[in-house]
Coordinates of N, CA and C and ligand atoms in Angstrom, one line a residue:
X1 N 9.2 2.0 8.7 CA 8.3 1.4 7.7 C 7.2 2.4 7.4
X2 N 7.0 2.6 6.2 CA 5.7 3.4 5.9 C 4.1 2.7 5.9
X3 N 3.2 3.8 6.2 CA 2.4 3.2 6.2 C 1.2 3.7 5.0
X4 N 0.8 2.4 4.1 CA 0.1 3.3 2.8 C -1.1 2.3 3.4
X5 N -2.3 3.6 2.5 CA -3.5 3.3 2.9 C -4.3 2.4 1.3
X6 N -4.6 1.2 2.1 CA -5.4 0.6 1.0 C -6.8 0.7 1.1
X7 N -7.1 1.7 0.0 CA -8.5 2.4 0.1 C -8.4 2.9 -1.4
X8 N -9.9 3.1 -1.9 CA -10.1 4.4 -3.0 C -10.6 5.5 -2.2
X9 N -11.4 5.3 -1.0 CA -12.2 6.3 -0.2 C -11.8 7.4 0.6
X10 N -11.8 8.5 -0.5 CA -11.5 9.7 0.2 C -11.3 9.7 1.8
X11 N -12.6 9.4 2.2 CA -12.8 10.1 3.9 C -11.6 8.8 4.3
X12 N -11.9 8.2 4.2 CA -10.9 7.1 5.2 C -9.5 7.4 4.8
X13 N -8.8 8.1 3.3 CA -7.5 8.5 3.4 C -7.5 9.8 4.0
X14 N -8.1 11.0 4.6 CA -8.5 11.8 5.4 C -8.3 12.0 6.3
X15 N -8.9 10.1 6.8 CA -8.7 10.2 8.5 C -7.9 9.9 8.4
X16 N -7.0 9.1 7.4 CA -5.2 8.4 7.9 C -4.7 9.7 7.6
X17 N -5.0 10.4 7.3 CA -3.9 12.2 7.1 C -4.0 12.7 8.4
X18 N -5.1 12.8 8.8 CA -5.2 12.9 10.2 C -4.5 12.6 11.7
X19 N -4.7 11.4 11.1 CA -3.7 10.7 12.6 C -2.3 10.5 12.6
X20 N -1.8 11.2 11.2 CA -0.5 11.3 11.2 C 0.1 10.2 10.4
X21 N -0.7 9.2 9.5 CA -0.1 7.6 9.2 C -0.2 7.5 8.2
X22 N -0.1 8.9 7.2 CA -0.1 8.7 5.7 C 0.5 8.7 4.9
X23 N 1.2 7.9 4.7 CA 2.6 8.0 3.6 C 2.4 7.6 2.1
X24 N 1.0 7.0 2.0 CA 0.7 6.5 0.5 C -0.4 5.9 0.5
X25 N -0.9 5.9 -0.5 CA -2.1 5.2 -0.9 C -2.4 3.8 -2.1
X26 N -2.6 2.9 -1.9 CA -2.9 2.1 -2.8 C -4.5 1.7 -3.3
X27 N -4.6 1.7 -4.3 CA -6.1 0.9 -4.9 C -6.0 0.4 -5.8
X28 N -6.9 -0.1 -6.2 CA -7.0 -1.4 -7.0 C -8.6 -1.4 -8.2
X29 N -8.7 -1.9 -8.5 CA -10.5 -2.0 -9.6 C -11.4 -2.6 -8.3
X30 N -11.0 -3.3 -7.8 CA -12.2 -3.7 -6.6 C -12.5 -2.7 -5.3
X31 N -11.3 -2.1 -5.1 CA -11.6 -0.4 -4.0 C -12.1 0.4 -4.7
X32 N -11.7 0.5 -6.2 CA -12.5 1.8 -6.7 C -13.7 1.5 -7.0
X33 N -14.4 0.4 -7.0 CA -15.6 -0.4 -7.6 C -16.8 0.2 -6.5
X34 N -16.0 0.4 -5.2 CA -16.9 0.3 -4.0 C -17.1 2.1 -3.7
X35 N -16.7 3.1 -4.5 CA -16.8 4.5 -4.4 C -17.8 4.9 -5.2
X36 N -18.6 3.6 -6.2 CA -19.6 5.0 -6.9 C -19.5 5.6 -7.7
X37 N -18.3 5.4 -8.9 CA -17.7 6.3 -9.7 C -18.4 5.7 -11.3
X38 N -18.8 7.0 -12.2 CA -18.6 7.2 -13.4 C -17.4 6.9 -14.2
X39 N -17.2 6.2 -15.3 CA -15.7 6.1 -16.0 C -15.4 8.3 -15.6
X40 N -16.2 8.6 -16.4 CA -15.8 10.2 -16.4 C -15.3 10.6 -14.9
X41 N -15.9 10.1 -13.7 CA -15.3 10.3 -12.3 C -13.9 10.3 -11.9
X42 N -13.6 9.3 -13.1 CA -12.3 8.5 -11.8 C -10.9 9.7 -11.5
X43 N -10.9 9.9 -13.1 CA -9.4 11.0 -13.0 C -9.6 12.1 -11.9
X44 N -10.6 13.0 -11.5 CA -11.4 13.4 -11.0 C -10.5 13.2 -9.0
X45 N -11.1 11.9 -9.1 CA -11.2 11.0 -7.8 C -9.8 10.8 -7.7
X46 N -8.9 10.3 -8.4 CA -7.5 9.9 -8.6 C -6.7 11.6 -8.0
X47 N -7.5 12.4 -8.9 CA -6.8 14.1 -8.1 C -7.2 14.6 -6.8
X48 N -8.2 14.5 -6.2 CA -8.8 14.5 -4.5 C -7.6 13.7 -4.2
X49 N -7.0 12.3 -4.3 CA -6.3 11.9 -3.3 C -5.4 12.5 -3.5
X50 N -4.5 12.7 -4.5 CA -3.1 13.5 -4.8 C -3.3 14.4 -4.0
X51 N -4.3 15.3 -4.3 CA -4.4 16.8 -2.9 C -4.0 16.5 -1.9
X52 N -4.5 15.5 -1.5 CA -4.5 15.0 0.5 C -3.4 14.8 0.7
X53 N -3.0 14.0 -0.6 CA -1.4 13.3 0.0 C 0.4 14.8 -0.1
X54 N -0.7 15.7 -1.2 CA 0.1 17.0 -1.0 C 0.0 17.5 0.5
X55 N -1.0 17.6 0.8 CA -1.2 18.1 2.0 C -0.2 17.5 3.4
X56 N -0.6 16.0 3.2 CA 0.5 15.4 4.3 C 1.9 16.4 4.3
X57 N 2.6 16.8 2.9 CA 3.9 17.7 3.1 C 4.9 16.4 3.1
X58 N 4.7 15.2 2.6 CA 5.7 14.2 2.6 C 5.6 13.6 1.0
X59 N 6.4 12.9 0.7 CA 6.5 12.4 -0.6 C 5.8 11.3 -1.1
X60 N 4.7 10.9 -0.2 CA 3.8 10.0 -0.8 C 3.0 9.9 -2.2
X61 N 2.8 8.9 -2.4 CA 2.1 8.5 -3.7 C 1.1 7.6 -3.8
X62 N 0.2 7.2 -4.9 CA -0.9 6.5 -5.3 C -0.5 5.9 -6.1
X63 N -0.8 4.6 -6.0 CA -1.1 3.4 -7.2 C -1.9 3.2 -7.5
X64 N -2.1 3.7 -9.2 CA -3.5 3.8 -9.9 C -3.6 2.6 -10.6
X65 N -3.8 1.5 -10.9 CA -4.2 0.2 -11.5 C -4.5 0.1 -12.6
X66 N -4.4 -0.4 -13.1 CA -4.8 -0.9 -14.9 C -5.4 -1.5 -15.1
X67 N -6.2 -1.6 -15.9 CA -7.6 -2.8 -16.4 C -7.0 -3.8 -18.0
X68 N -6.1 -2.9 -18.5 CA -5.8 -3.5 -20.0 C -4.8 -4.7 -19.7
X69 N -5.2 -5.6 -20.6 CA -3.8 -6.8 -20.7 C -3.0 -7.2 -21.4
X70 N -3.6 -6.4 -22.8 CA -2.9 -6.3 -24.1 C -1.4 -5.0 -23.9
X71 N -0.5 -5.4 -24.4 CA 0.8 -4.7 -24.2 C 0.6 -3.0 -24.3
X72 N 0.3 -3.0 -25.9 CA -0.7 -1.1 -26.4 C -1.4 -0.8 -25.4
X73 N -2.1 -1.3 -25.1 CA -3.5 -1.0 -24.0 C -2.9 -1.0 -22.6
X74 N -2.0 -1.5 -22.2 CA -1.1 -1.6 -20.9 C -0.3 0.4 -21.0
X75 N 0.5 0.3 -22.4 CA 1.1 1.6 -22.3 C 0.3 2.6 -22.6
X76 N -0.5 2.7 -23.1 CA -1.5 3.7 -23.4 C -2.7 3.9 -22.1
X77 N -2.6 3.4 -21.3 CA -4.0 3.2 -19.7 C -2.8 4.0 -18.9
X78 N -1.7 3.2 -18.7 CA -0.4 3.6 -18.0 C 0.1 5.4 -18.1
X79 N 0.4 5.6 -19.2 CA 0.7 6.9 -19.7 C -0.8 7.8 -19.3
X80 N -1.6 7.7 -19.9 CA -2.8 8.6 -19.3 C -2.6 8.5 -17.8
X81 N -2.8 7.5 -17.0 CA -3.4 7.6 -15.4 C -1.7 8.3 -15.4
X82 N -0.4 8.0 -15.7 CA 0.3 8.9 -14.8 C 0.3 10.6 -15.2
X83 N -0.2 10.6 -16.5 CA -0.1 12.1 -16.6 C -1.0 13.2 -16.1
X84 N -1.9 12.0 -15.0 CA -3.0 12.9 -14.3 C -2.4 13.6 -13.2
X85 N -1.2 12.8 -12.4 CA -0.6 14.0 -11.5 C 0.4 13.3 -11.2
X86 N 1.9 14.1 -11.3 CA 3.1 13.4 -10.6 C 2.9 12.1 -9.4
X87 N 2.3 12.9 -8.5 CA 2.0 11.9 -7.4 C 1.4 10.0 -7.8
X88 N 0.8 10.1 -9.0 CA 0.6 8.5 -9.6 C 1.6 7.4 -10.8
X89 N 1.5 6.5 -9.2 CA 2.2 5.4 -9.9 C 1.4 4.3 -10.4
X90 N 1.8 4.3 -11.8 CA 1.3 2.9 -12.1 C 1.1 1.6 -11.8
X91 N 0.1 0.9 -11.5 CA 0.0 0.1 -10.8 C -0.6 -1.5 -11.9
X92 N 0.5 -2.4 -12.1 CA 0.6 -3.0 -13.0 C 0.6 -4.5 -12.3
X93 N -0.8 -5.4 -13.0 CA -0.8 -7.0 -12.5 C 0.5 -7.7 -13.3
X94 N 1.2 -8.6 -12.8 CA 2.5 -9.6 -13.5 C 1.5 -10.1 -14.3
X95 N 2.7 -10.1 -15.3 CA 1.9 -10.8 -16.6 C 3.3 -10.8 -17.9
X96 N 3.3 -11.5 -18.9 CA 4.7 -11.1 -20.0 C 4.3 -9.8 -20.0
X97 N 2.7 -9.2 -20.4 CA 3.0 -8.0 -21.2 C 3.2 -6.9 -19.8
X98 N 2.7 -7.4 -18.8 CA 2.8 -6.2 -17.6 C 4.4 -5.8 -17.2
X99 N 5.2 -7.6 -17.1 CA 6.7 -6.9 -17.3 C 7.2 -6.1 -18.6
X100 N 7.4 -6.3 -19.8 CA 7.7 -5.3 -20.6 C 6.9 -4.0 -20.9
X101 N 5.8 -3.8 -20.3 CA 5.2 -2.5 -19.8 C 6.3 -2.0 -18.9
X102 N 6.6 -2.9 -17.9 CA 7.2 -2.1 -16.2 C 8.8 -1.9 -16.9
X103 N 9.0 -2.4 -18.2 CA 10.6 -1.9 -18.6 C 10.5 -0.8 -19.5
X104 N 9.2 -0.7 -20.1 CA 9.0 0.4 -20.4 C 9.1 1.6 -20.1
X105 N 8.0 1.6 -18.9 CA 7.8 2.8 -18.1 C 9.0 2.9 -16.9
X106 N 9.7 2.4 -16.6 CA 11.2 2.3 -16.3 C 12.1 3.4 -16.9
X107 N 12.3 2.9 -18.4 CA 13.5 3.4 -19.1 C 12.5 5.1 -19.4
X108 N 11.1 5.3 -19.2 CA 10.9 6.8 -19.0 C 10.6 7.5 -17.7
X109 N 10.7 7.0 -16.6 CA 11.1 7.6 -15.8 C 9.1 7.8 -14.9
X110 N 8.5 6.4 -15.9 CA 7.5 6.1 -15.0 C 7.2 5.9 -13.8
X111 N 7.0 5.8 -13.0 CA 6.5 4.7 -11.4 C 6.0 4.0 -11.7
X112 N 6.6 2.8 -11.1 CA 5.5 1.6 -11.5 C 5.5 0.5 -9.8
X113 N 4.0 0.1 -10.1 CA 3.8 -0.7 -8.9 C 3.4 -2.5 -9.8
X114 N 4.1 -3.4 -9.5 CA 3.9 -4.3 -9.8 C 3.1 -5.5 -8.6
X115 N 2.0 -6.1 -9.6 CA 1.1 -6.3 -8.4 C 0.6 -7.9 -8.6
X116 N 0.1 -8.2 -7.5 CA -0.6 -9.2 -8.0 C 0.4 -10.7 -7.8
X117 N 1.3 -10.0 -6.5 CA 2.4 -11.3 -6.6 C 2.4 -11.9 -5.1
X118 N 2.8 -13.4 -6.0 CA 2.5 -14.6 -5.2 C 3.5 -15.1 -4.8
X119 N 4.7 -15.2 -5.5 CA 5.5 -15.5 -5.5 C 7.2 -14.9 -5.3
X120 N 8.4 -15.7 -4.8 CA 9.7 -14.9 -5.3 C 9.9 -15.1 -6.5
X121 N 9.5 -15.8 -7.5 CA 10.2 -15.8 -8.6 C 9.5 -14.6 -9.2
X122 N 7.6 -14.5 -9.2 CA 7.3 -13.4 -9.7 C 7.8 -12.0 -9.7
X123 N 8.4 -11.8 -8.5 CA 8.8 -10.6 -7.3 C 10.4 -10.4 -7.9
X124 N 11.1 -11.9 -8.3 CA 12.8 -11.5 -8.7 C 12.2 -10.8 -10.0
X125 N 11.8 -11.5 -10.8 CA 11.2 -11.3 -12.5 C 10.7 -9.3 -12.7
X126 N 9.9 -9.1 -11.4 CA 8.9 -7.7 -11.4 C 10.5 -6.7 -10.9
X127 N 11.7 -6.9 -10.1 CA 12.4 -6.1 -10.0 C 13.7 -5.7 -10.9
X128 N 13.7 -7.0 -11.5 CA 14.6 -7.1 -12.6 C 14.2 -6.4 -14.0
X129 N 12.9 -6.3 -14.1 CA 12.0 -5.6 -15.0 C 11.8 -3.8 -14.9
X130 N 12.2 -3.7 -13.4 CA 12.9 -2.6 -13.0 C 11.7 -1.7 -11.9
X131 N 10.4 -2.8 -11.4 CA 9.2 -2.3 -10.7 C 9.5 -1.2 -9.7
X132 N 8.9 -0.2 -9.5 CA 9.3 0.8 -8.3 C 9.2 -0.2 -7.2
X133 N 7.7 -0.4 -7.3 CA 7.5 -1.1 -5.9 C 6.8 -2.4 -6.4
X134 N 7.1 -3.1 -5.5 CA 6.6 -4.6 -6.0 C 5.3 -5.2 -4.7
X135 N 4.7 -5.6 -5.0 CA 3.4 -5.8 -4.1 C 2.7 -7.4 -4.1
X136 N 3.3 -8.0 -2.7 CA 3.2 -9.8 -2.8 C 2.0 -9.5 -1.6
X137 N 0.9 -10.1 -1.8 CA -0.1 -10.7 -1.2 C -0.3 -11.1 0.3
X138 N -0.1 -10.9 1.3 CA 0.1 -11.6 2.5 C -1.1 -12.5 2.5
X139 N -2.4 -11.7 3.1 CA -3.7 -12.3 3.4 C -4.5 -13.0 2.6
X140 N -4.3 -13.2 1.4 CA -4.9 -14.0 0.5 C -3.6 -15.4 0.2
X141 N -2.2 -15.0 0.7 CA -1.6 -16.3 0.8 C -2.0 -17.0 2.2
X142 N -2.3 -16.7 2.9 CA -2.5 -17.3 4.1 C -4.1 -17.7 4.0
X143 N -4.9 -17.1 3.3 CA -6.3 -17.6 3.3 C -6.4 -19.5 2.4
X144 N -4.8 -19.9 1.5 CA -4.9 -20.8 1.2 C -4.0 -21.6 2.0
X145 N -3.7 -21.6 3.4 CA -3.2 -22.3 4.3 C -2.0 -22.2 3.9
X146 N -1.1 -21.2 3.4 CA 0.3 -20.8 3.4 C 0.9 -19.9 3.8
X147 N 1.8 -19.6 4.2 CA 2.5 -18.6 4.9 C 3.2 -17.3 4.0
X148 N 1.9 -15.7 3.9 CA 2.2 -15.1 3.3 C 3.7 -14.1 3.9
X149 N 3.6 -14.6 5.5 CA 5.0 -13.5 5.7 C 6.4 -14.2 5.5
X150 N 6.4 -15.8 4.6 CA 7.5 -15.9 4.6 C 8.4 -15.6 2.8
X151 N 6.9 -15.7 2.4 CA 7.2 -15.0 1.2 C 7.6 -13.9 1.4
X152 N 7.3 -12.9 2.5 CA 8.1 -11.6 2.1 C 9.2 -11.2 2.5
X153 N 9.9 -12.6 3.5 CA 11.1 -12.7 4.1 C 12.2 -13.2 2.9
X154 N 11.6 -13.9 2.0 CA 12.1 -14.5 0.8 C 12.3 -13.7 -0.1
X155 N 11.7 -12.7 -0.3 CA 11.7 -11.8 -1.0 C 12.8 -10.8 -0.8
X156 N 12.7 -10.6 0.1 CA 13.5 -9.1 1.3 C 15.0 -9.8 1.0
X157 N 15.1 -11.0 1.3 CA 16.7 -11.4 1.1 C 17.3 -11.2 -0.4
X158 N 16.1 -12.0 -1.3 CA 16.4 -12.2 -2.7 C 16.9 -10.6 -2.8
X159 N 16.2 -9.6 -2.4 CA 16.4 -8.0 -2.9 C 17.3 -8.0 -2.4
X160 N 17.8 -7.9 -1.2 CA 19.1 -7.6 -0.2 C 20.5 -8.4 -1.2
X161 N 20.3 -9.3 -1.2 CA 21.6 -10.1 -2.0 C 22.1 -9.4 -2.8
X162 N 21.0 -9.1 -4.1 CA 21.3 -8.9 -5.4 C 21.1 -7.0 -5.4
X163 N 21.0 -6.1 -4.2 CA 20.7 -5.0 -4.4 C 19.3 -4.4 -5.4
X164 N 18.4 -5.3 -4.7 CA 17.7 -4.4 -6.4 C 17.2 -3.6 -5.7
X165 N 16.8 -2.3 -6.8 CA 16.1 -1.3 -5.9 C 14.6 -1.2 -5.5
X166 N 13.9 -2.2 -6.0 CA 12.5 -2.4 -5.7 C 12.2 -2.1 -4.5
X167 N 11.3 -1.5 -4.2 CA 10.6 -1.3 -2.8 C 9.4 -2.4 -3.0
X168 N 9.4 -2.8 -1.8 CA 8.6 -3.9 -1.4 C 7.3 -3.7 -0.4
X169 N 5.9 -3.6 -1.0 CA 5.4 -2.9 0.0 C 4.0 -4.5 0.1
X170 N 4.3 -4.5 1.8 CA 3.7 -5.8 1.9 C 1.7 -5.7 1.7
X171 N 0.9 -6.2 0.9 CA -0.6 -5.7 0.6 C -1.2 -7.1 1.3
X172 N -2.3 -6.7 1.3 CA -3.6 -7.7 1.7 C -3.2 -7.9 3.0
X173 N -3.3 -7.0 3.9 CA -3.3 -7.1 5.1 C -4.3 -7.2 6.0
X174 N -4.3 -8.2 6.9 CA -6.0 -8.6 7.1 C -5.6 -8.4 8.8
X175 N -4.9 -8.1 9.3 CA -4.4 -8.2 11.0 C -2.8 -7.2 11.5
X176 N -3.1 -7.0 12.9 CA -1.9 -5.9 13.5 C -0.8 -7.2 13.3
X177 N -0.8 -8.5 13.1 CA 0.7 -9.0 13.5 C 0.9 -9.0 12.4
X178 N 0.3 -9.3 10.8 CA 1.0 -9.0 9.4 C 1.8 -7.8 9.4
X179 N 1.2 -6.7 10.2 CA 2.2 -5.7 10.4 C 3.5 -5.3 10.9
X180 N 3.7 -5.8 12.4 CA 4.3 -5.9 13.0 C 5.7 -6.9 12.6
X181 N 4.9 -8.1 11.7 CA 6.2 -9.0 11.3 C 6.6 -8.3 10.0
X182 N 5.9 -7.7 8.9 CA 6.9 -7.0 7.9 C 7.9 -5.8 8.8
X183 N 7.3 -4.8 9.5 CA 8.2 -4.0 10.1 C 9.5 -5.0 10.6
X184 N 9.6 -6.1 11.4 CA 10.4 -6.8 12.0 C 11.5 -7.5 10.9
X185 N 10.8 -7.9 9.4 CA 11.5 -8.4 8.2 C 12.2 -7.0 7.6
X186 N 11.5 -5.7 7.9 CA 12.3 -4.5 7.4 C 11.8 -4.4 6.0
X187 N 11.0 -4.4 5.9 CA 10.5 -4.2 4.1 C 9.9 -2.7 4.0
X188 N 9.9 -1.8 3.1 CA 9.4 -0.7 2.9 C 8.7 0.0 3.2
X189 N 7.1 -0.6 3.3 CA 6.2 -0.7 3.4 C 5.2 -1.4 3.4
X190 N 4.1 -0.9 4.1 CA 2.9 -1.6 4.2 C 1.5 -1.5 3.7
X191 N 0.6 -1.7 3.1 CA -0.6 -1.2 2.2 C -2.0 -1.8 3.3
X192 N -2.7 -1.2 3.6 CA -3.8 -1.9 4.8 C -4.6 -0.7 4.8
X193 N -6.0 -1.5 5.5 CA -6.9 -0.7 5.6 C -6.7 0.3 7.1
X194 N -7.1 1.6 7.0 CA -7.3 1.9 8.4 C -7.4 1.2 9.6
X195 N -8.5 0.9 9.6 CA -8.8 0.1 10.8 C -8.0 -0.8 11.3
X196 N -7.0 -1.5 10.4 CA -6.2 -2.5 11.4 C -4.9 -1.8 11.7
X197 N -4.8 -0.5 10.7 CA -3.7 0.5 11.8 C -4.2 1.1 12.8
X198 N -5.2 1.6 12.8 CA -6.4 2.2 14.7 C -5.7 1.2 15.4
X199 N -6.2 -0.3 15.3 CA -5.9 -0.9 16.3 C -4.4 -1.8 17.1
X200 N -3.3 -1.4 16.1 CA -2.2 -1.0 16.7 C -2.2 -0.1 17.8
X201 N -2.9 0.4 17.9 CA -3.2 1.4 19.4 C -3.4 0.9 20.4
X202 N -4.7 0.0 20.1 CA -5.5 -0.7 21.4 C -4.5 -1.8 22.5
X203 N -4.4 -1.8 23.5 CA -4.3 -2.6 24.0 C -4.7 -2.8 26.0
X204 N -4.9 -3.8 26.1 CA -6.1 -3.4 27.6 C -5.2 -3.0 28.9
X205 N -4.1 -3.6 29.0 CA -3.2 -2.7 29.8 C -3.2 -1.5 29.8
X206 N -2.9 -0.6 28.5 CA -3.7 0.4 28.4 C -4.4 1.2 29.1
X207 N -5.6 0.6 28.9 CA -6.6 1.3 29.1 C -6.8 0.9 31.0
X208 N -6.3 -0.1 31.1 CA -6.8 -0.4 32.4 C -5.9 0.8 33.7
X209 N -4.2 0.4 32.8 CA -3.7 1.2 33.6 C -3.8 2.9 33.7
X210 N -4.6 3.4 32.7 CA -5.2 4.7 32.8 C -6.2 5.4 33.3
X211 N -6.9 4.1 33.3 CA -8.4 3.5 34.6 C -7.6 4.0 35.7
X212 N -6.8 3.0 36.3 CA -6.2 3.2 37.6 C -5.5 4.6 37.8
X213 N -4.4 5.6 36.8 CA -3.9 6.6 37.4 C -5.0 7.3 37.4
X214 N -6.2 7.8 36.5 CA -7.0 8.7 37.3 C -8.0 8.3 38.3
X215 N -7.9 7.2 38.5 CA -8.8 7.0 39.6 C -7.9 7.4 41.2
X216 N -6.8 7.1 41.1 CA -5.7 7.0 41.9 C -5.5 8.7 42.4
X217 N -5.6 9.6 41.4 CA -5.4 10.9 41.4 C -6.4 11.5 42.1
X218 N -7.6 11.5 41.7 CA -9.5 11.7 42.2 C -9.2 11.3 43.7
X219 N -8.8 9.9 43.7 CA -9.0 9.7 45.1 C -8.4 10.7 46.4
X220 N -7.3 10.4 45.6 CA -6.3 10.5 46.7 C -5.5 12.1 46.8
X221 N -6.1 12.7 45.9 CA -4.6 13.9 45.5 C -5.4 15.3 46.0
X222 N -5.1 15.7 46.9 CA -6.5 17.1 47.4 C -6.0 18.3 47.6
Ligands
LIG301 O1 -4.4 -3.7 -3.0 C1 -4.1 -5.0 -3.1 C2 -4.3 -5.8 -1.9 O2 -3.9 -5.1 -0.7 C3 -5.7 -6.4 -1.7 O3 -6.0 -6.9 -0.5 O4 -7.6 -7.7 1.2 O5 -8.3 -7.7 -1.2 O6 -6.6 -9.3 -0.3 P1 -7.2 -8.0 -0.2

């Protein structure tokens, strides 16, 4: 399962290049909101991560987001952000005009990330429309007392049945077991902040048992 970083912030996609866990990057108008940027910044900002993600030496990519909701304004936002560097995919909210955008940029050989999904029907609708990758909610389904990983068990079959080629990359990940259970559902990928991939690491056995072999060593080994 891949792991993409949901971030606009350089240093923190940096340190996931670092630790070896960088396969992609996702953002959104609320990540980029929190970097400080000028409208004149962003393309700018959009190219720094392309670098990084050249740098990994793997085929990762960015999902650059859209602000427009009108159809024109959908292809025309779409076309600019991807002509800023191969490595960006479109990153498109469901909506009528966002699916016939996502058949658009399909039949030219766009990337497209379809977003903003809650649902399997949204999710059958966004791959049949022909979405690269399709992006269902975990943490914000579960923040309304529903179960966002079974939506993406529902999802993962609906794809499997009917072969579509959507990649499914699970977002709004708020914890190590949202991870753990998409890896175990088998879906593409995963979109999350650093920090809750660090702590896939942790665990106190661990550390305890590593307590004990160098203590064990010191003591005893002369
Ligand atoms: O990038 C989309 C998604 O991952 C947002 O997550 O934490 O704002 O619900 P969150």
């Amino acid at each position: 399962m891949k792991f993409f970083i949901d971030t606009a912030n350089v240093e923190e996609i940096r340190k996931a290049k670092n630790l070896g866990v960088l396969d992609g990057v996702t953002t959104n108008p609320s990540l980029l909101s929190k970097e400080n940027l000028s409208i004149k910044e962003i393309d700018n900002h959009y190219l720094s991560i392309c670098k990084i993600l050249e740098e990994t030496g793997k085929k990762g990519d960015i999902s650059a987001e859209i602000i427009s909701s009108n159809y024109e304004d959908i292809i025309q936002e779409g076309e600019k952000l991807s002509s800023i560097h191969p490595k960006i995919v479109v990153k498109i909210p469901i909506s009528k005009n966002g699916l016939k955008a996502i058949q658009y940029f399909s039949k030219k050989n766009i990337k497209t990330n379809c977003t903003l999904v809650f649902s399997s029907g949204q999710a059958l609708l966004a791959a049949k429309a022909g979405s690269n990758y399709v992006s269902p909610f975990i943490g914000r389904i579960d923040d309304l007392s529903s179960n966002g990983l079974t939506l993406i068990k529902e999802i993962k079959d609906i794809y499997d049945t009917f072969h579509f080629k959507s990649k499914i990359i699970g977002a709004s990940i708020r914890n190590t077991l949202h991870i753990i259970e998409c890896a175990k559902i088998g879906i593409y990928a995963v979109t999350s902040p650093l920090k809750i991939i660090e702590t896939l690491l942790y665990h106190p056995l661990t550390n305890k048992g590593l307590e004990k072999f160098l203590k064990d060593y010191k003591e005893k080994i002369y």
